[in-house]
Structures are given as C-alpha cells and as structure tokens.
PDB file of C-alpha atoms in Angstrom:
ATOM      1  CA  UNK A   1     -52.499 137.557  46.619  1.00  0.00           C
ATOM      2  CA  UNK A   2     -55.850 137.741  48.052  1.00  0.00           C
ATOM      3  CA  UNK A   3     -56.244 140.441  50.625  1.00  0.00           C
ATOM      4  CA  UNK A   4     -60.370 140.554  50.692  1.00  0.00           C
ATOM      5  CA  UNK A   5     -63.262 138.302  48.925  1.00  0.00           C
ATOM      6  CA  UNK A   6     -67.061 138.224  49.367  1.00  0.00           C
ATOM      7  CA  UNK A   7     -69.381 135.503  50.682  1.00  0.00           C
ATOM      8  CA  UNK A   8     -73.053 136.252  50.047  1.00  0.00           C
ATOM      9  CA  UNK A   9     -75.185 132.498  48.823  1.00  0.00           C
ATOM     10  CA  UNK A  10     -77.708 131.446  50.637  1.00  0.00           C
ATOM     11  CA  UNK A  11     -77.958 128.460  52.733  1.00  0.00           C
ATOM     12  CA  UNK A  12     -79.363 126.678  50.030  1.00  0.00           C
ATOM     13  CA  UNK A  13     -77.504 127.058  47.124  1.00  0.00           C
ATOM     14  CA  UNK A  14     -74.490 126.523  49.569  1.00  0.00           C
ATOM     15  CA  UNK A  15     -76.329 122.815  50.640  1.00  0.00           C
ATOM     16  CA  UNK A  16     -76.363 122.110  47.014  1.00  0.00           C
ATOM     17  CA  UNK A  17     -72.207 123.063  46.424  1.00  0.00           C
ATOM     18  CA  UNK A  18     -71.067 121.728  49.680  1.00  0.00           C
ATOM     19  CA  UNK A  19     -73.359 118.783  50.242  1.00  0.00           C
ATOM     20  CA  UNK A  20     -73.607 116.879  53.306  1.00  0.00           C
ATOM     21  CA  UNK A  21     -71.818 119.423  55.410  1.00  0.00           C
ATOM     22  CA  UNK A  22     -73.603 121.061  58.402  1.00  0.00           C
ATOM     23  CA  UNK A  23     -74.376 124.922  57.496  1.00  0.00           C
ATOM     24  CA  UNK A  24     -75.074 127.420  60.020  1.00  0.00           C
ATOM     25  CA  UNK A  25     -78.418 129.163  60.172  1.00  0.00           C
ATOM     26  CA  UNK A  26     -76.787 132.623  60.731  1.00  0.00           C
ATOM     27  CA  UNK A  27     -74.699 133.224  57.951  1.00  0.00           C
ATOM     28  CA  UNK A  28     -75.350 136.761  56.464  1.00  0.00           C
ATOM     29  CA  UNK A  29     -73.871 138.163  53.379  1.00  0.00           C
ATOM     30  CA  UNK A  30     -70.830 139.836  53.314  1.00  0.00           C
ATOM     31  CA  UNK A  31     -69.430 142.073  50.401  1.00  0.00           C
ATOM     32  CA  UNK A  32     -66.112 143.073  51.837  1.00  0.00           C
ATOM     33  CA  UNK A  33     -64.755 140.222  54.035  1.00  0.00           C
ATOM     34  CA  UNK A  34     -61.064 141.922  55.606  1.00  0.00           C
ATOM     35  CA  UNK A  35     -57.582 140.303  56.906  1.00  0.00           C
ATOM     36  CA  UNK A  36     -58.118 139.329  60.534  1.00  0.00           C
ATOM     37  CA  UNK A  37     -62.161 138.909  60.921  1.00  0.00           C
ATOM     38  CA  UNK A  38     -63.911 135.308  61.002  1.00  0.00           C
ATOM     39  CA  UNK A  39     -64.474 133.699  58.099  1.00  0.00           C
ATOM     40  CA  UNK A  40     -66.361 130.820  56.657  1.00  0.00           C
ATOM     41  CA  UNK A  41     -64.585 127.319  57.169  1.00  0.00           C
ATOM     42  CA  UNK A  42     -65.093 123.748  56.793  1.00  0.00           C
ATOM     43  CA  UNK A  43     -61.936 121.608  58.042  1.00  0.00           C
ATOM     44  CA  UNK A  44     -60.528 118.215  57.932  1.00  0.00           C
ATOM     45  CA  UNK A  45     -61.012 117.378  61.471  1.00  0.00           C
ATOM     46  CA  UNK A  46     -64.192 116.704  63.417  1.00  0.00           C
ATOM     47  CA  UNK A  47     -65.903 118.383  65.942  1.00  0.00           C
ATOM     48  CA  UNK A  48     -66.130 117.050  69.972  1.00  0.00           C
ATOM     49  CA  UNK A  49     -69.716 116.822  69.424  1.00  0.00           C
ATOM     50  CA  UNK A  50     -70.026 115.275  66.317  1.00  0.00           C
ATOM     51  CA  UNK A  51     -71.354 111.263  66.532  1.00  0.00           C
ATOM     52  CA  UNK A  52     -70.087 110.113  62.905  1.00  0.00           C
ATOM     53  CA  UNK A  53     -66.691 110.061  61.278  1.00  0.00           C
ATOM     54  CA  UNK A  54     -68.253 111.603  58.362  1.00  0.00           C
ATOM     55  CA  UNK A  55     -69.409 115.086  59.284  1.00  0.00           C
ATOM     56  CA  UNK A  56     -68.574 118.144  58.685  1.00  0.00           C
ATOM     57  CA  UNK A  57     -69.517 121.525  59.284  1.00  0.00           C
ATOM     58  CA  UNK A  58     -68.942 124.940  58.243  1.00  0.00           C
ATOM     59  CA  UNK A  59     -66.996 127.040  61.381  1.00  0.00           C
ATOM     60  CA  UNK A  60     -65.541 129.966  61.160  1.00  0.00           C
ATOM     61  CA  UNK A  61     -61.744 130.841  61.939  1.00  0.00           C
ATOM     62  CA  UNK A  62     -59.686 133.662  62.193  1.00  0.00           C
ATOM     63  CA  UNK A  63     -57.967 134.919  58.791  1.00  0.00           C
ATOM     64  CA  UNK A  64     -54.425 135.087  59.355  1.00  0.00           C
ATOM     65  CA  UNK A  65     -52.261 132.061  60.311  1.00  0.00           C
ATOM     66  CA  UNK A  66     -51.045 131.919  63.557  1.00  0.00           C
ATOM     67  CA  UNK A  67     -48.609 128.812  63.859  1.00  0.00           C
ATOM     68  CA  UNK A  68     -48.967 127.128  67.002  1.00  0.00           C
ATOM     69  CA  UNK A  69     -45.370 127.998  68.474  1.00  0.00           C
ATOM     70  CA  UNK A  70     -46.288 131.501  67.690  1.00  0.00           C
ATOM     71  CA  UNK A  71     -45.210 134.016  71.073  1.00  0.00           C
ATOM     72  CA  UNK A  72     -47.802 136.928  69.471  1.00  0.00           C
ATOM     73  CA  UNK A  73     -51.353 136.416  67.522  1.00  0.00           C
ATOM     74  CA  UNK A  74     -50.683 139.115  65.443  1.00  0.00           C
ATOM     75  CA  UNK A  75     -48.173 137.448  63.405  1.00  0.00           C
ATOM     76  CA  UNK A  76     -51.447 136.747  61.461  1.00  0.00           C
ATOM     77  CA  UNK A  77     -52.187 139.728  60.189  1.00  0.00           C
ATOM     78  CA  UNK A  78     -48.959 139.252  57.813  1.00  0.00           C
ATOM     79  CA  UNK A  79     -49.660 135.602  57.195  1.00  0.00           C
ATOM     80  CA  UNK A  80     -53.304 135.927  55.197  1.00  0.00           C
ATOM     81  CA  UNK A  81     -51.654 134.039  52.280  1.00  0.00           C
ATOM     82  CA  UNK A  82     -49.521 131.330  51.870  1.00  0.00           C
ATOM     83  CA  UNK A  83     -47.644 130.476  47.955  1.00  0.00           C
ATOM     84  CA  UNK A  84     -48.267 127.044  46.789  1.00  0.00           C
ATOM     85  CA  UNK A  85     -44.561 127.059  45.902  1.00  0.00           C
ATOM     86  CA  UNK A  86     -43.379 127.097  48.893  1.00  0.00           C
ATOM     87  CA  UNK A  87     -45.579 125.664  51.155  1.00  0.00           C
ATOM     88  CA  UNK A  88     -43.556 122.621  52.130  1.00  0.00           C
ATOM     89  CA  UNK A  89     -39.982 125.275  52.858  1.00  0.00           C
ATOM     90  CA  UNK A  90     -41.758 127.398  55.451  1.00  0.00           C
ATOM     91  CA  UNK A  91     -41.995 126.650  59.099  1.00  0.00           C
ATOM     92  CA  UNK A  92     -45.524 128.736  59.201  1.00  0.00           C
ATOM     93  CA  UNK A  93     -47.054 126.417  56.594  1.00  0.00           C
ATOM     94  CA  UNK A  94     -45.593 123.024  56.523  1.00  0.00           C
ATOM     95  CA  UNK A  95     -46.630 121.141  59.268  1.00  0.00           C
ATOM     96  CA  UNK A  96     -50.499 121.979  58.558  1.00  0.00           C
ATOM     97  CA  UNK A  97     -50.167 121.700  55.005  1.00  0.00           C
ATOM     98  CA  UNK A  98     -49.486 117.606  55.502  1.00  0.00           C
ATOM     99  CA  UNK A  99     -51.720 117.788  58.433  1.00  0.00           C
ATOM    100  CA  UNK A 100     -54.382 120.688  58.483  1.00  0.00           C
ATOM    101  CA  UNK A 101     -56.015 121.522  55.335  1.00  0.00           C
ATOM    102  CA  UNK A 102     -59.539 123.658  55.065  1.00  0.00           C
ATOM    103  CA  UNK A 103     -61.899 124.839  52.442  1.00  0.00           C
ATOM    104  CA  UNK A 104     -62.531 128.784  52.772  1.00  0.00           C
ATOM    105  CA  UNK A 105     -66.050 129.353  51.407  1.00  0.00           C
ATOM    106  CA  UNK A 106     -66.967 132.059  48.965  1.00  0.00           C
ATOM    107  CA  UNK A 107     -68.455 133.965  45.516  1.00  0.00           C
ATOM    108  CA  UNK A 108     -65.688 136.182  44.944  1.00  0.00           C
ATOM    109  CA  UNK A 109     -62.836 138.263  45.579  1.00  0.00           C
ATOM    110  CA  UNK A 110     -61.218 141.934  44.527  1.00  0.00           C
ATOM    111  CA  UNK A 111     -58.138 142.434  43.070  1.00  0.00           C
ATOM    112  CA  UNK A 112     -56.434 145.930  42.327  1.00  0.00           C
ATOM    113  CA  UNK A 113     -55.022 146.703  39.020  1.00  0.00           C
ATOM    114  CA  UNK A 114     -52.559 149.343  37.905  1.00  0.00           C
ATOM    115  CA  UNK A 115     -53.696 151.914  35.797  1.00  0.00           C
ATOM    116  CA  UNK A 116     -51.241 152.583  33.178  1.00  0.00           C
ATOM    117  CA  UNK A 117     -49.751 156.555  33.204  1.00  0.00           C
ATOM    118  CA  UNK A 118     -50.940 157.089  37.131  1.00  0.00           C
ATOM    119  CA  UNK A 119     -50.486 156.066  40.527  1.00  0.00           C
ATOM    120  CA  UNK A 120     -54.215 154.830  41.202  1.00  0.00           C
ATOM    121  CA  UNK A 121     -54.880 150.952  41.214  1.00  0.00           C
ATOM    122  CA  UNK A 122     -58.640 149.956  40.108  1.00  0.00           C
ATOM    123  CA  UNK A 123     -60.157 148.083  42.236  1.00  0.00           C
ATOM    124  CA  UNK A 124     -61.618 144.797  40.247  1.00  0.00           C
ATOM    125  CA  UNK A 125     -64.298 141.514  41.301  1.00  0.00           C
ATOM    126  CA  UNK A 126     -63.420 138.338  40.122  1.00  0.00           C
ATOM    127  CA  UNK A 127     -65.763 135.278  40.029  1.00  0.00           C
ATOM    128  CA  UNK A 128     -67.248 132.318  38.695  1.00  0.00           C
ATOM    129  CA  UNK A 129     -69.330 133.362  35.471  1.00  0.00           C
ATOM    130  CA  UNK A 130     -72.060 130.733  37.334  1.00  0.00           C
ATOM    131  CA  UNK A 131     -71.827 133.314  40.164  1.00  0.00           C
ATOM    132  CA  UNK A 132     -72.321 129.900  42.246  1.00  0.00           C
ATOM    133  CA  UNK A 133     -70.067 129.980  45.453  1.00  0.00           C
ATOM    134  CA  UNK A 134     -66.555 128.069  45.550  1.00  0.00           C
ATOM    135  CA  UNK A 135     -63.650 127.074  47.847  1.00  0.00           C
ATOM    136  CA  UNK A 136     -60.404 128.591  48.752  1.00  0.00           C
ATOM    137  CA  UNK A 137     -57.616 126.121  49.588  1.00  0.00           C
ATOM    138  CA  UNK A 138     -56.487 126.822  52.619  1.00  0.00           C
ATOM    139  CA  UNK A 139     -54.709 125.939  55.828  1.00  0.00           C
ATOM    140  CA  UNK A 140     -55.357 126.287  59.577  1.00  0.00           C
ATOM    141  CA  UNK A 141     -54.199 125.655  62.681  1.00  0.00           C
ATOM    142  CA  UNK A 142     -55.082 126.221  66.512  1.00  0.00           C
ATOM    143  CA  UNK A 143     -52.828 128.286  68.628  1.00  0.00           C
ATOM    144  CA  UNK A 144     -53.401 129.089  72.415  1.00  0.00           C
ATOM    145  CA  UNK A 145     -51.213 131.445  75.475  1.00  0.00           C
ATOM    146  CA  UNK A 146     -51.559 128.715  77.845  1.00  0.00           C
ATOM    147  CA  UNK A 147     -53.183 125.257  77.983  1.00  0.00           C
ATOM    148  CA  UNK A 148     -55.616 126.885  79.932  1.00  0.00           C
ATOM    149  CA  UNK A 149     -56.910 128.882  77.390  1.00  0.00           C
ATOM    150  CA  UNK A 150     -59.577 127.630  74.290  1.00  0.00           C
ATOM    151  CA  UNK A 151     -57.392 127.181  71.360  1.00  0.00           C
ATOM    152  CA  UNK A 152     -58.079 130.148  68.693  1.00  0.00           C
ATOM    153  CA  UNK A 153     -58.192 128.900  65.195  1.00  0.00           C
ATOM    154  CA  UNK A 154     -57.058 130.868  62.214  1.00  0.00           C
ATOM    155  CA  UNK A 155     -56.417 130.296  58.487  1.00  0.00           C
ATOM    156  CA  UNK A 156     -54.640 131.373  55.277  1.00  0.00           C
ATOM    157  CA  UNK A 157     -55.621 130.976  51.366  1.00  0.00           C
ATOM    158  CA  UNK A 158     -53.102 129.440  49.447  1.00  0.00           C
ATOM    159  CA  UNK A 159     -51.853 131.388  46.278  1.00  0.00           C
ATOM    160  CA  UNK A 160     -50.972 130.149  42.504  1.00  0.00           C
ATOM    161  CA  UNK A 161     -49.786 132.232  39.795  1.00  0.00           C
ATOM    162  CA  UNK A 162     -52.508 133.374  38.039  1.00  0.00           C
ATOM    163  CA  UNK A 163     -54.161 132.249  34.917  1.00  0.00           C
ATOM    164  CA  UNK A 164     -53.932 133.830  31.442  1.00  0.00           C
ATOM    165  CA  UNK A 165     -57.293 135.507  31.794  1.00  0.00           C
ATOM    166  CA  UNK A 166     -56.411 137.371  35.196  1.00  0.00           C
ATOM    167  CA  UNK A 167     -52.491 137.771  34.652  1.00  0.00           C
ATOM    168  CA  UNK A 168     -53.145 141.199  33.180  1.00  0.00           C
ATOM    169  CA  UNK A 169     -54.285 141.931  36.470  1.00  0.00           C
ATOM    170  CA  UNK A 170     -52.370 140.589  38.869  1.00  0.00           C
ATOM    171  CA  UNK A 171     -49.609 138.528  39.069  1.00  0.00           C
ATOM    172  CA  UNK A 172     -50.999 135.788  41.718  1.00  0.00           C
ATOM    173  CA  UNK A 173     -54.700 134.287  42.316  1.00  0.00           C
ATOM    174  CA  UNK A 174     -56.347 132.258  45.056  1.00  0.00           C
ATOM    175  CA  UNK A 175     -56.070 128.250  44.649  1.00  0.00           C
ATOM    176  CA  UNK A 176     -59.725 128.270  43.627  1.00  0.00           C
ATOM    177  CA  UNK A 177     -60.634 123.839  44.092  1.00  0.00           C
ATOM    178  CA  UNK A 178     -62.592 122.406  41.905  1.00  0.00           C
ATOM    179  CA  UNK A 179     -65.898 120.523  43.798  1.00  0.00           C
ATOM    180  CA  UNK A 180     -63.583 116.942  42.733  1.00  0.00           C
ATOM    181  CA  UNK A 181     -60.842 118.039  44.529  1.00  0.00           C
ATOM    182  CA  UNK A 182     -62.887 118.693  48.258  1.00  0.00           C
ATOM    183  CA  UNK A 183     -62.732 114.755  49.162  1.00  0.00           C
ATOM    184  CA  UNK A 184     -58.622 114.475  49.246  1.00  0.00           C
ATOM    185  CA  UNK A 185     -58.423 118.174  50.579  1.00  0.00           C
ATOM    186  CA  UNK A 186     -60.437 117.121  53.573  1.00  0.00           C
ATOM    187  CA  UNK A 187     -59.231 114.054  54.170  1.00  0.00           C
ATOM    188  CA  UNK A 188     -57.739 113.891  57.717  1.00  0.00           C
ATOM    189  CA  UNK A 189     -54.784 112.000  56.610  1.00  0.00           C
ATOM    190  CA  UNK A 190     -51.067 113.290  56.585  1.00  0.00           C
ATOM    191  CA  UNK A 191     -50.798 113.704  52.886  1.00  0.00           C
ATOM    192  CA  UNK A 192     -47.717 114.032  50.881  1.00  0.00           C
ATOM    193  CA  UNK A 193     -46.414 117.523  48.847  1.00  0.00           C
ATOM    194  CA  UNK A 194     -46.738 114.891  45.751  1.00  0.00           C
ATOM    195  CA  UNK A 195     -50.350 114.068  46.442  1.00  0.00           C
ATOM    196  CA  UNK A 196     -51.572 117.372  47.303  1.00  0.00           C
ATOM    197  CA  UNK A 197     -49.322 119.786  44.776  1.00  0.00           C
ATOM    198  CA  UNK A 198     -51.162 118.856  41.761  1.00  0.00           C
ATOM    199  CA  UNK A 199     -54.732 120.236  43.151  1.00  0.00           C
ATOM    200  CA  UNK A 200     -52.995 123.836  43.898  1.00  0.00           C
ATOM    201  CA  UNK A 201     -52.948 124.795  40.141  1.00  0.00           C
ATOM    202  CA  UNK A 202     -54.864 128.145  38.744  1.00  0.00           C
ATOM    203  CA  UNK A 203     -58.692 127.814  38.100  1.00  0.00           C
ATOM    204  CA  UNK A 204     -59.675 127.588  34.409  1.00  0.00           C
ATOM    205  CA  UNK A 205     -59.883 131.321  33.309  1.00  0.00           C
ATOM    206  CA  UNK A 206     -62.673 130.482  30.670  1.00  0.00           C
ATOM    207  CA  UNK A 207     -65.046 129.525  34.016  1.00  0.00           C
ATOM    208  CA  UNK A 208     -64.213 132.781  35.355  1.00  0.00           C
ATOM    209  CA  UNK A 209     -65.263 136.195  34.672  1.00  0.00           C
ATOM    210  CA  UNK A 210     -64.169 140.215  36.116  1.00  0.00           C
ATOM    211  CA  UNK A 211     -65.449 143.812  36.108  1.00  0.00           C
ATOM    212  CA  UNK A 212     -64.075 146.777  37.545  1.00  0.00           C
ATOM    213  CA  UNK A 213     -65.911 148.299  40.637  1.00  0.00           C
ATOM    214  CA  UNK A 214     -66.081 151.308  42.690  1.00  0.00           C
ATOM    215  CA  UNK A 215     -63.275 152.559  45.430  1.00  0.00           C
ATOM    216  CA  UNK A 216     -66.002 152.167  48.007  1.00  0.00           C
ATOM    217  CA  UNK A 217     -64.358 148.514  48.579  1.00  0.00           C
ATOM    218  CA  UNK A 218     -60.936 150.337  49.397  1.00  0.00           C
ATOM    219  CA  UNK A 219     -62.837 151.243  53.176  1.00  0.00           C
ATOM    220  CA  UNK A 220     -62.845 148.110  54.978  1.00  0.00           C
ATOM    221  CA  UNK A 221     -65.764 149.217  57.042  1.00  0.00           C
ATOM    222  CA  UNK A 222     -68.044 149.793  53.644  1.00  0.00           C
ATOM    223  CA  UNK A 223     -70.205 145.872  53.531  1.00  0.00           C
ATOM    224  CA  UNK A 224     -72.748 146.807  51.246  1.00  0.00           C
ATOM    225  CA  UNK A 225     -73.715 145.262  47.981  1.00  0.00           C
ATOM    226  CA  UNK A 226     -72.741 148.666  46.472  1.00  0.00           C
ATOM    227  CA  UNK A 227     -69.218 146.866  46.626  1.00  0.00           C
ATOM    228  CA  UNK A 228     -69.700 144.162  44.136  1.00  0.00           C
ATOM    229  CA  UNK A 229     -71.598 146.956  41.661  1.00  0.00           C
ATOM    230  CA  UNK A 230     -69.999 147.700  38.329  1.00  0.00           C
ATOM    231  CA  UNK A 231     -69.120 150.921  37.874  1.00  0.00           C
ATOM    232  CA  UNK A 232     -71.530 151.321  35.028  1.00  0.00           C
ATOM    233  CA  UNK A 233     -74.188 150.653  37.730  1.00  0.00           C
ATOM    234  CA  UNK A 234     -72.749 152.514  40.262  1.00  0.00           C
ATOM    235  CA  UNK A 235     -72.104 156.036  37.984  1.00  0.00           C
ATOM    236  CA  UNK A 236     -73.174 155.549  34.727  1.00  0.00           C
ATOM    237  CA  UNK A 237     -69.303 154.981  32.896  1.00  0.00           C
ATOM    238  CA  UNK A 238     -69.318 153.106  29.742  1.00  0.00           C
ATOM    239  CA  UNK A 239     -66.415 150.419  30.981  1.00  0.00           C
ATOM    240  CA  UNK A 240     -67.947 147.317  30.281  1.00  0.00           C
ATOM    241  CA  UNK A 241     -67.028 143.510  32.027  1.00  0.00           C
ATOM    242  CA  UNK A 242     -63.395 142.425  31.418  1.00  0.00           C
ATOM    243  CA  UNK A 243     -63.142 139.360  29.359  1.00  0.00           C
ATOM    244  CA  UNK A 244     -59.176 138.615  29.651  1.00  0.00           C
ATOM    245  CA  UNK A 245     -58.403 142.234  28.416  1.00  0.00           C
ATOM    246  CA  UNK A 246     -58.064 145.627  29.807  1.00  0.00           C
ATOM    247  CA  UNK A 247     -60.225 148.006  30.194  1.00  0.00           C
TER     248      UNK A 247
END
C-alpha cells in the first residue's frame, strides 16, 4: 500500500518533469503528506476556465476516494488505495478507472518494514535514485450532498505488487508511471482495462533506491525534513542505504 509519500521539488524542476502543465506558485514542500489532506493533482479533464483543449494544470484533491453515489465522505479515509488487480471488479473504482484517471505528483514515499524477532516495524523512504519527482497513477472523482453544493474532488493511488528490490519490504508498491506513459493516462477518453492494464506494472527496482529513517514520520503532525533523514544523519547508527537487501 501507500499510506503517506513526500512532495518537496521546486517549481522548476517540476516544469521540466511535467512540461506544459500549469504549476501553482504556492506549492511548499511537504515531508509527511497523510490519508485525507489535499494533495498534488493533474487530471484528465479541463478546467471551466481554461481556453485550449490542451491544458492542464496541477489541482489539488482530497486523498481518499469518495465515489459519487457515496451517502458519507468519510468512506475515503478507507479508500486511499485502490489494487490494479481489481480495479475493473469494484464498484468504488471502475467507473473512473475507464473514465477518470489522474497523475498524483511526488519524490517519495515511506513504507514500514518488520523487524525480524520484535513487534516494531521500521519505518523506510523509497525513491527515485535521480531524486527527480514522479507520478502516482491514480483515480478521482467528484462527489457532492446536493446539486447545490461545489463538487469535492478526491483521489486514490493505484497499487502493484512490488518489485524484487522492495518485496523484502513490503508486499505492494505504488503504480509509479513512467514520463511515456502520462499522454494515454491523461487522455480524456473512456479507455479499455486492455489499454490501460499494461501501464499499472511495478517501477524498475534498479531506478529506485531506500534507506531506513527515523519514527518521527510515525506522527502525522511531524512535516519537517528531519523525516526524509537517514538514521545515520539523524543519530549517528552505522545502517547504511538499502540496496534490495535488509538491513
């Protein structure tokens, strides 16, 4: 699964990864992004005020899906992922998955790893060794009491199973896309399981790196760049970067 990530590039290193798509001027980094705050989106559907079929921008939506026949918003809170296996079987996912599709933008995420003998999990940061931002796959949709109301959107991160470098850690991973695969995620079109199935695959572990990291992530309310800090920076231990093995 993927239950919290980071998202701290600037504006433009973002402009060169996501090029041609409207970025916000406010964006400020964030080391510990939780289940059910805003995050970082950019959608296959325009805007009301955009002029040209083309644009896009980055917006930011709720994390959580809340299906639009939903009677209570916090059904999100339990819908933060979604399993690429499955996507076209539930009623949650299937609809937007033909229809609603979204790149989630960000550097990294934590996973928690048993340690072997105890009851403690490690918290661990995964990224690209490039430490350049990438893109979730995920889904959204808009969901709203009353027509009256402004439609609130939210969004989920589709999961794979993991690949051989992280499956000592956990036994899922984010659908990390490749910048190739952004065009025919966007694409407003209703697209087909068959088309879109063979972009949810694991990202290439040799692209990818890991370290473990202090239990000041396990707060929610701790945003700091203390977060992302190995351990060895944070107090002086000797475990050093994983590389596909434990430490």
């Amino acid at each position: 699964m993927c239950g919290r990530f980071t998202f701290t590039s600037d504006t433009t290193l973002l402009g060169q990864i996501f090029r041609g798509c409207e970025l916000p001027t406010n964006i400020s980094p964030r080391y510990n992004i939780t289940p059910t705050q805003d995050v970082a989106v950019i959608a296959n559907t325009q805007n009301d005020d955009e002029s040209d079929g083309d644009g896009k921008k980055v917006e930011f939506f709720h994390w959580g899906l809340i299906p639009s026949w939903a009677k209570d918003p916090k059904i999100g809170s339990r819908m933060i992922n979604a399993r690429s296996e499955t996507l076209t079987e539930k009623p949650s996912f299937r609809s937007a998955y033909k229809r609603r599709r979204c790149l989630i933008l960000a550097d990294g995420y934590y996973e928690w790893q048993e340690v072997l003998g105890t009851k403690l999990k490690q918290p661990v940061y995964i990224r690209l060794k490039s430490q350049n931002p990438f893109a979730f796959a995920g889904l959204w949709e808009e969901w709203s009491a009353n027509y009256m109301e402004k439609p609130l959107r939210s969004c989920t991160i589709i999961t794979c199973p993991p690949n051989p470098m992280l499956e000592e850690i956990h036994h899922r991973m984010p659908v990390i896309l490749p910048q190739e695969a952004y065009a025919q995620w966007l694409s407003p079109d209703e697209q087909s399981a068959e088309t879109l199935q063979p972009l949810l695959t694991p990202y290439p572990g040799e692209e990818m790196e890991a370290y473990p990291v202090s239990r000041l992530v396990n707060r929610p309310t701790n945003d700091s760049p203390e977060c992302i800090a190995p351990i060895s920076d944070v107090n002086g231990s000797s475990e050093q970067k994983l590389d596909g093995t434990l430490f």
